[in-house]
PDB file of C-alpha atoms in Angstrom:
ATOM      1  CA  UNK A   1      -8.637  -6.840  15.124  1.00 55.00           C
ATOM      2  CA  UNK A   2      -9.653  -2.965  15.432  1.00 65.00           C
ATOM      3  CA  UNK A   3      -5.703  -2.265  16.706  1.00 93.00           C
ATOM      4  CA  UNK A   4      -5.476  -0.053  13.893  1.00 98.00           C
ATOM      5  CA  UNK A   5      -7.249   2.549  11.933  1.00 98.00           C
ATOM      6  CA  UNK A   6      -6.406   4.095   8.598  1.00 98.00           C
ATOM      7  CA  UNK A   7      -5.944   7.980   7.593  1.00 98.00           C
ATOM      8  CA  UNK A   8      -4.997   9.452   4.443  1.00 97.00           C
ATOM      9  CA  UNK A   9      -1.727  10.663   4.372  1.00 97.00           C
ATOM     10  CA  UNK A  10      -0.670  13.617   6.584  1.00 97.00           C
ATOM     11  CA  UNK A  11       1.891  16.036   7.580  1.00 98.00           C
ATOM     12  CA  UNK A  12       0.845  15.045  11.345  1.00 98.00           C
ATOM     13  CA  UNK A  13       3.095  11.667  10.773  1.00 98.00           C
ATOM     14  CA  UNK A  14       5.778  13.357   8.974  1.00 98.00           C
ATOM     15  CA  UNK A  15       8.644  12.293  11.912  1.00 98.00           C
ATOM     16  CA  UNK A  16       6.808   8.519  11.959  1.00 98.00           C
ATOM     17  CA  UNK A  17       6.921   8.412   7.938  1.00 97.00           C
ATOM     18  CA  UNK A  18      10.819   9.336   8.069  1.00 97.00           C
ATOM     19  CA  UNK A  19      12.141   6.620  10.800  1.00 97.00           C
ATOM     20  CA  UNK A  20       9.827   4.238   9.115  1.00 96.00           C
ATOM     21  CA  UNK A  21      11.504   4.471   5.631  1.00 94.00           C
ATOM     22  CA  UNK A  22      14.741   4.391   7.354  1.00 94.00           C
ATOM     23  CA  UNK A  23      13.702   0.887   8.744  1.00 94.00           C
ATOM     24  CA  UNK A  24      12.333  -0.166   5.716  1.00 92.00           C
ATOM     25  CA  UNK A  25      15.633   0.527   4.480  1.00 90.00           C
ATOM     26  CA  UNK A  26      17.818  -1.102   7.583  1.00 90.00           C
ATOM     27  CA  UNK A  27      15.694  -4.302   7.415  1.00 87.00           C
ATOM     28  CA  UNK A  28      14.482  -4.551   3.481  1.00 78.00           C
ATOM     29  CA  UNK A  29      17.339  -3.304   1.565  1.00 73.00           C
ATOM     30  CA  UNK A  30      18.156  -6.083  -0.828  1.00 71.00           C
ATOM     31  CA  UNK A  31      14.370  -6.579  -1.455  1.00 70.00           C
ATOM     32  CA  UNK A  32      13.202  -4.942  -4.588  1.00 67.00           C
ATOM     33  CA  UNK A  33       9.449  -4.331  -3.501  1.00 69.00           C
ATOM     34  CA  UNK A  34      10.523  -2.962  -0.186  1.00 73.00           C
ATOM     35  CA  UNK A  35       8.333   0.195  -0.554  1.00 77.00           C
ATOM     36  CA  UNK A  36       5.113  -1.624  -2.021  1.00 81.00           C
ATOM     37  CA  UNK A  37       2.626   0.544  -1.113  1.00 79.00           C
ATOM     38  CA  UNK A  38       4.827   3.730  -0.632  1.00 86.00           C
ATOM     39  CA  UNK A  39       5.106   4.974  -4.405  1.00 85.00           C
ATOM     40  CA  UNK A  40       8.261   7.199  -4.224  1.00 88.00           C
ATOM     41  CA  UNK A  41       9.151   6.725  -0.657  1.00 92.00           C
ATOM     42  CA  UNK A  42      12.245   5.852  -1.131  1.00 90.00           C
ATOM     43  CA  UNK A  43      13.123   8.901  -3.671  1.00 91.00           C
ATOM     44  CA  UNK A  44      11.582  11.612  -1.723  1.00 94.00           C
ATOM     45  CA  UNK A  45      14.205  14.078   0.014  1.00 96.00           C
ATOM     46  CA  UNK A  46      11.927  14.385   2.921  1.00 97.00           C
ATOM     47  CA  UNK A  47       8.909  12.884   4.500  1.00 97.00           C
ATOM     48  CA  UNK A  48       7.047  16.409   3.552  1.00 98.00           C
ATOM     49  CA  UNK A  49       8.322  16.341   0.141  1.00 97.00           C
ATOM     50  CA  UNK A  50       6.757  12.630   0.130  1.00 96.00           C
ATOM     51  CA  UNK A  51       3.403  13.103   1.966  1.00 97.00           C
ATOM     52  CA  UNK A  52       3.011  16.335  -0.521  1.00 97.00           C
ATOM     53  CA  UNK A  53       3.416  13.598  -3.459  1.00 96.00           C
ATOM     54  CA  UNK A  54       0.882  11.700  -1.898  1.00 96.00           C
ATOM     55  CA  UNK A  55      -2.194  14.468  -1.334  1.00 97.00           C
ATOM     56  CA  UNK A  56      -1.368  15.310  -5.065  1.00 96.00           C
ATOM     57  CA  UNK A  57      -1.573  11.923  -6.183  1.00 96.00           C
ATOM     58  CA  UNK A  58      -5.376  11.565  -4.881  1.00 96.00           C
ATOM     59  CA  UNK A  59      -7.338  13.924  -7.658  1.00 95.00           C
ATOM     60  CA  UNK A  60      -7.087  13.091 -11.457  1.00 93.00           C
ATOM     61  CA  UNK A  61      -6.277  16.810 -12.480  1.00 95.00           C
ATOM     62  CA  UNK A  62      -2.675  16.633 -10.129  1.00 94.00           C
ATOM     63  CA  UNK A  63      -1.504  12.921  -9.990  1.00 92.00           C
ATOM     64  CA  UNK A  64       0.202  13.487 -12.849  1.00 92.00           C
ATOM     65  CA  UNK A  65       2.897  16.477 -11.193  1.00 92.00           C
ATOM     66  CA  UNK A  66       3.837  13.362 -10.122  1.00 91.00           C
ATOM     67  CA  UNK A  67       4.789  11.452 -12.351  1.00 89.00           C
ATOM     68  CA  UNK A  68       1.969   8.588 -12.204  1.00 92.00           C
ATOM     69  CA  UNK A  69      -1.003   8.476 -14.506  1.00 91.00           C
ATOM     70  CA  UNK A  70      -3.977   7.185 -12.140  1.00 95.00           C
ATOM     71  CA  UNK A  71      -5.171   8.898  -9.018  1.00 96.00           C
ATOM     72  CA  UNK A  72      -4.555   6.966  -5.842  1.00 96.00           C
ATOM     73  CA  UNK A  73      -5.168   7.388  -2.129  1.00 97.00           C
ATOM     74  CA  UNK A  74      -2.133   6.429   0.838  1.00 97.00           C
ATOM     75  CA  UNK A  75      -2.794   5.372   3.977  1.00 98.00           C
ATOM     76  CA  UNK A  76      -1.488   5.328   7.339  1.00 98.00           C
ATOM     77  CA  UNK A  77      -2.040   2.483   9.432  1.00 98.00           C
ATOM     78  CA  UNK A  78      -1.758   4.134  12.841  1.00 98.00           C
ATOM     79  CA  UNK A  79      -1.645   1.808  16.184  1.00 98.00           C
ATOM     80  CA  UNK A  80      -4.676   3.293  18.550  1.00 97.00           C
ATOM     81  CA  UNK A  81      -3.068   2.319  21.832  1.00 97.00           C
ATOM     82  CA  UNK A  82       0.308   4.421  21.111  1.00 97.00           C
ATOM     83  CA  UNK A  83      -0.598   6.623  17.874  1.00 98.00           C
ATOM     84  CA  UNK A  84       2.347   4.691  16.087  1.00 98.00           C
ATOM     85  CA  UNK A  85       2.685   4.264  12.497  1.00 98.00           C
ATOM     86  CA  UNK A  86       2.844   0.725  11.438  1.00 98.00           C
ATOM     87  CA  UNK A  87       2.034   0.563   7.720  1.00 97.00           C
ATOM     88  CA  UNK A  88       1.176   2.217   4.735  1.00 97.00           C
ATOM     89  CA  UNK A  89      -1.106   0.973   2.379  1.00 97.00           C
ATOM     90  CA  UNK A  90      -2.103   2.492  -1.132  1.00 97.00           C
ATOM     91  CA  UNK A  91      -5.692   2.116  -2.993  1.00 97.00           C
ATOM     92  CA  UNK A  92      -5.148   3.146  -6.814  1.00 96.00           C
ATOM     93  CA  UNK A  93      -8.557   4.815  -7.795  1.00 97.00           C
ATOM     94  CA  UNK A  94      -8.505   2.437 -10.754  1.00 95.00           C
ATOM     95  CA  UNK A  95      -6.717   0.093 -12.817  1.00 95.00           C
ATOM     96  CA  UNK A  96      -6.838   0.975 -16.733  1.00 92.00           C
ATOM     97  CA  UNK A  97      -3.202   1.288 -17.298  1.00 89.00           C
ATOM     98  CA  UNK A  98      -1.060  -1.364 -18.766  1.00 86.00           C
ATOM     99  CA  UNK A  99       0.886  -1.857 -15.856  1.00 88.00           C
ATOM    100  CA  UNK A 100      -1.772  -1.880 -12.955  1.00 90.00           C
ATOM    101  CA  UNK A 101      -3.976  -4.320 -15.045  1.00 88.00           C
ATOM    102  CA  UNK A 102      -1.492  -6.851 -15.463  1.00 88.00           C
ATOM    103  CA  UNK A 103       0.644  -6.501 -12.186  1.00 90.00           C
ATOM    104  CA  UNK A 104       0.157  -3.595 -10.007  1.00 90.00           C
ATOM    105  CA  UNK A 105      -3.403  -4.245  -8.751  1.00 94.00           C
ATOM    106  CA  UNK A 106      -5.176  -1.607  -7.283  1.00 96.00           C
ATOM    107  CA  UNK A 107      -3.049  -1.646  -3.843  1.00 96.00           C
ATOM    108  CA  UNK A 108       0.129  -2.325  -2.155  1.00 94.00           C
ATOM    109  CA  UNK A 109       1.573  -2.330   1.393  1.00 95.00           C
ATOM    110  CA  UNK A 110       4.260  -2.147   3.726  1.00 94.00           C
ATOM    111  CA  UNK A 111       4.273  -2.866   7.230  1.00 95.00           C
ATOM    112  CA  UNK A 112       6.916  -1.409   9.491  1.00 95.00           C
ATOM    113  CA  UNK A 113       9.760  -4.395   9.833  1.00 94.00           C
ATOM    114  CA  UNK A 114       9.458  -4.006  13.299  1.00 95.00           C
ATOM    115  CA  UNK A 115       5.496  -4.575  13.273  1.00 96.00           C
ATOM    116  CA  UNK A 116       5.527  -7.543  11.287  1.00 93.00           C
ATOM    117  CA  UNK A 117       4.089 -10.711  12.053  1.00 93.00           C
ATOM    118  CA  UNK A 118       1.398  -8.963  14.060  1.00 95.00           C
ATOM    119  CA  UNK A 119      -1.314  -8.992  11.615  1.00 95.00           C
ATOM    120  CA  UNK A 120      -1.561  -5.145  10.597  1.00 97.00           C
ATOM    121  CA  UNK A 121      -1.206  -6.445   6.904  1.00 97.00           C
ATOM    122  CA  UNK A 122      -4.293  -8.277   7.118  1.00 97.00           C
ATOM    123  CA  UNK A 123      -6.115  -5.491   9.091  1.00 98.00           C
ATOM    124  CA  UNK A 124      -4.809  -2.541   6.470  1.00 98.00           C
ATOM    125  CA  UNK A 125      -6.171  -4.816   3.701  1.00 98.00           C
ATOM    126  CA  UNK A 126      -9.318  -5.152   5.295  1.00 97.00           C
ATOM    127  CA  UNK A 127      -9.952  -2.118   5.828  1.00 97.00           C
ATOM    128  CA  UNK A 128      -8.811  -0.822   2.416  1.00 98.00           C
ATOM    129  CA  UNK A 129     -11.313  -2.705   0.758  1.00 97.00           C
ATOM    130  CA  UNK A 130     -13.991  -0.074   2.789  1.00 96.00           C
ATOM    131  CA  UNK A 131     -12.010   2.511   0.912  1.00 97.00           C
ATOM    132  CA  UNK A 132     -12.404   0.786  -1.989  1.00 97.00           C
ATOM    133  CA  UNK A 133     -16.632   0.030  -2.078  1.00 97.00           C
ATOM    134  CA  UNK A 134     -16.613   3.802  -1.397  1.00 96.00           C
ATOM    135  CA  UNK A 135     -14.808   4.466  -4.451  1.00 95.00           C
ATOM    136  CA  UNK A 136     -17.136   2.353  -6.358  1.00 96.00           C
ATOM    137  CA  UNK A 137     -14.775  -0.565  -6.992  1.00 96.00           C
ATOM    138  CA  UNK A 138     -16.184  -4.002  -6.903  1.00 96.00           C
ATOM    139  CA  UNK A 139     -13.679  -6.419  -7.781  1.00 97.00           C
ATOM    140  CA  UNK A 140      -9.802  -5.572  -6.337  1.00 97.00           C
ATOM    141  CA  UNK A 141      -6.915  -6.846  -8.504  1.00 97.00           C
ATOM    142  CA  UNK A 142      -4.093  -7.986  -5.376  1.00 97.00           C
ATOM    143  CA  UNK A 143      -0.725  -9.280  -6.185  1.00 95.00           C
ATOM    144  CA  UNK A 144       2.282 -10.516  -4.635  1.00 93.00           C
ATOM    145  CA  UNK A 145       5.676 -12.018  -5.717  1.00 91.00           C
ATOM    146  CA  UNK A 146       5.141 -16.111  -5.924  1.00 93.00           C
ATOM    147  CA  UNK A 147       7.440 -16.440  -3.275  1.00 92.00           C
ATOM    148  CA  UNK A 148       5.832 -13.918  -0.423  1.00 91.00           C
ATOM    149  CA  UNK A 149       4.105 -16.493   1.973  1.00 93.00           C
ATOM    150  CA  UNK A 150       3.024 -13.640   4.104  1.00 93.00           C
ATOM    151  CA  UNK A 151       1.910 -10.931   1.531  1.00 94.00           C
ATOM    152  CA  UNK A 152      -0.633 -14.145   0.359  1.00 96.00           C
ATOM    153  CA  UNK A 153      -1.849 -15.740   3.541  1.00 97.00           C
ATOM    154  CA  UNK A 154      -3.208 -12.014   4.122  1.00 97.00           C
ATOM    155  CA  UNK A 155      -4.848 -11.680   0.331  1.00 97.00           C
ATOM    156  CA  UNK A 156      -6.351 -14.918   1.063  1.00 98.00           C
ATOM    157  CA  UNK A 157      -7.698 -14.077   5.041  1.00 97.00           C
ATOM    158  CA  UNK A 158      -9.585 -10.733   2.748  1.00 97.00           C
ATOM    159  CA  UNK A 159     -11.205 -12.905   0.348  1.00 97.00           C
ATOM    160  CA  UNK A 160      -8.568 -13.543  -2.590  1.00 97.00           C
ATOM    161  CA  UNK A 161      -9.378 -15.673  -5.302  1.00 98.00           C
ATOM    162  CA  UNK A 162      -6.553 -16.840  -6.947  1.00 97.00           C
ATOM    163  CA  UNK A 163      -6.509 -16.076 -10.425  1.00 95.00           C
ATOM    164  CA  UNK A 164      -3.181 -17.160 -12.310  1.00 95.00           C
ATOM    165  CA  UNK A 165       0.356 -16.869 -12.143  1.00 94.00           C
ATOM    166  CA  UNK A 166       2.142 -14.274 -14.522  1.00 94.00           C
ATOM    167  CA  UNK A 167       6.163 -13.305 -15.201  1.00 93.00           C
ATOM    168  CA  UNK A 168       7.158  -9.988 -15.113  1.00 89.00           C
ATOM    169  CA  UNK A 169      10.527  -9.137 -15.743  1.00 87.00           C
ATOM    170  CA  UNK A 170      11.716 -12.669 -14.086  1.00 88.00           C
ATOM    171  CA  UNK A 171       9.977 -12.247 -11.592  1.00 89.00           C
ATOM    172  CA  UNK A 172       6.788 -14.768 -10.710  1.00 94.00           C
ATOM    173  CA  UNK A 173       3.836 -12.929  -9.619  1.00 94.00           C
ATOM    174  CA  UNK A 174       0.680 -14.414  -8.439  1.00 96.00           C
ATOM    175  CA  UNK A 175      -2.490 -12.400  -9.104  1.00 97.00           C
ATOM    176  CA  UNK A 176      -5.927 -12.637  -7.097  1.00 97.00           C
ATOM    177  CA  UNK A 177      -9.454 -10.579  -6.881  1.00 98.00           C
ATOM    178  CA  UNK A 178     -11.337  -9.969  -4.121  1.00 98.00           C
ATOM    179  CA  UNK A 179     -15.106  -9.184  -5.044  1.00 97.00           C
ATOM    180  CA  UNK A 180     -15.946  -5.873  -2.625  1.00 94.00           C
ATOM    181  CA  UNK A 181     -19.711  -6.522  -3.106  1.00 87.00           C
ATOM    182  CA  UNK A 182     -19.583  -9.158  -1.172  1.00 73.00           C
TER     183      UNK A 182
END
């Protein structure tokens, strides 16, 4: 599938990042990972406040004006035929914090409700992990809740290997690698 490409976060898709949030919260509101992917989404007071977030959250010497400890990139998955946005997709630069070592992984994602069930989760994965050789990683830490079918059939169509089941908080998370050498 080359439907799709990704592009770091940009004031471009400001409109696009706004209506998707709001569908994300129509379609996903009782579901407590509804912004995987989206770090802050949800809290920003407007798409520019959020996409600001995001640009400062990609060098060491800013992430931390906002409130998160380890540089990461966001993506837009943007539909070629129709410039739409249909998913955003994070790659955290690394994982040596306490939380992304054990359960956050080094990316999360959120297709559009609308889009789902086309296979852009599978396509922004796959091309994350070219974002993520360039960075130098070479083994991606992926997880999803133990009961997201769909979040795992598209870890596994990238290469997951399953690792081991962990609890956090309640909740049952499964966590997999995917080896980027490869």
């Amino acid at each position: 599938m080359t439907d799709i490409y990704l592009i770091e976060a940009t004031f471009e898709y400001a409109e696009q990042v706004w209506q998707f949030r709001q569908e994300v919260f129509d379609y996903d509101n009782n579901s407590e990972s509804q912004f995987a992917g989206c770090l802050s989404l949800d809290e920003a007071a407007s798409a520019e406040e959020w996409i600001r977030w995001c640009q400062l959250r990609t060098s060491k010497e800013t992430c931390e004006q906002t409130g998160v400890d380890v540089p990461s990139t966001t993506y837009f998955a943007i539909r070629k035929k129709d410039n739409r946005l249909v998913g955003i997709i994070d790659l955290r630069h690394h994982i040596n914090h306490p939380i992304l070592g054990t359960w956050g992984g080094h990316c999360g994602y959120t297709v559009r409700p609308s889009e789902r069930g086309n296979g852009f989760a599978k396509e922004m994965l796959r091309l994350n992990l070219n974002n993520a050789k360039t960075l130098g990683i070479e083994k991606l830490l992926i997880t999803c809740h133990s009961d997201n079918a769909a979040s795992e059939k598209t870890i596994l169509a990238n290469g997951g290997v399953y690792e081991k089941p962990i609890a956090v908080e309640g909740t049952k998370i499964k966590r997999y690698w995917i080896d980027i050498t490869r």
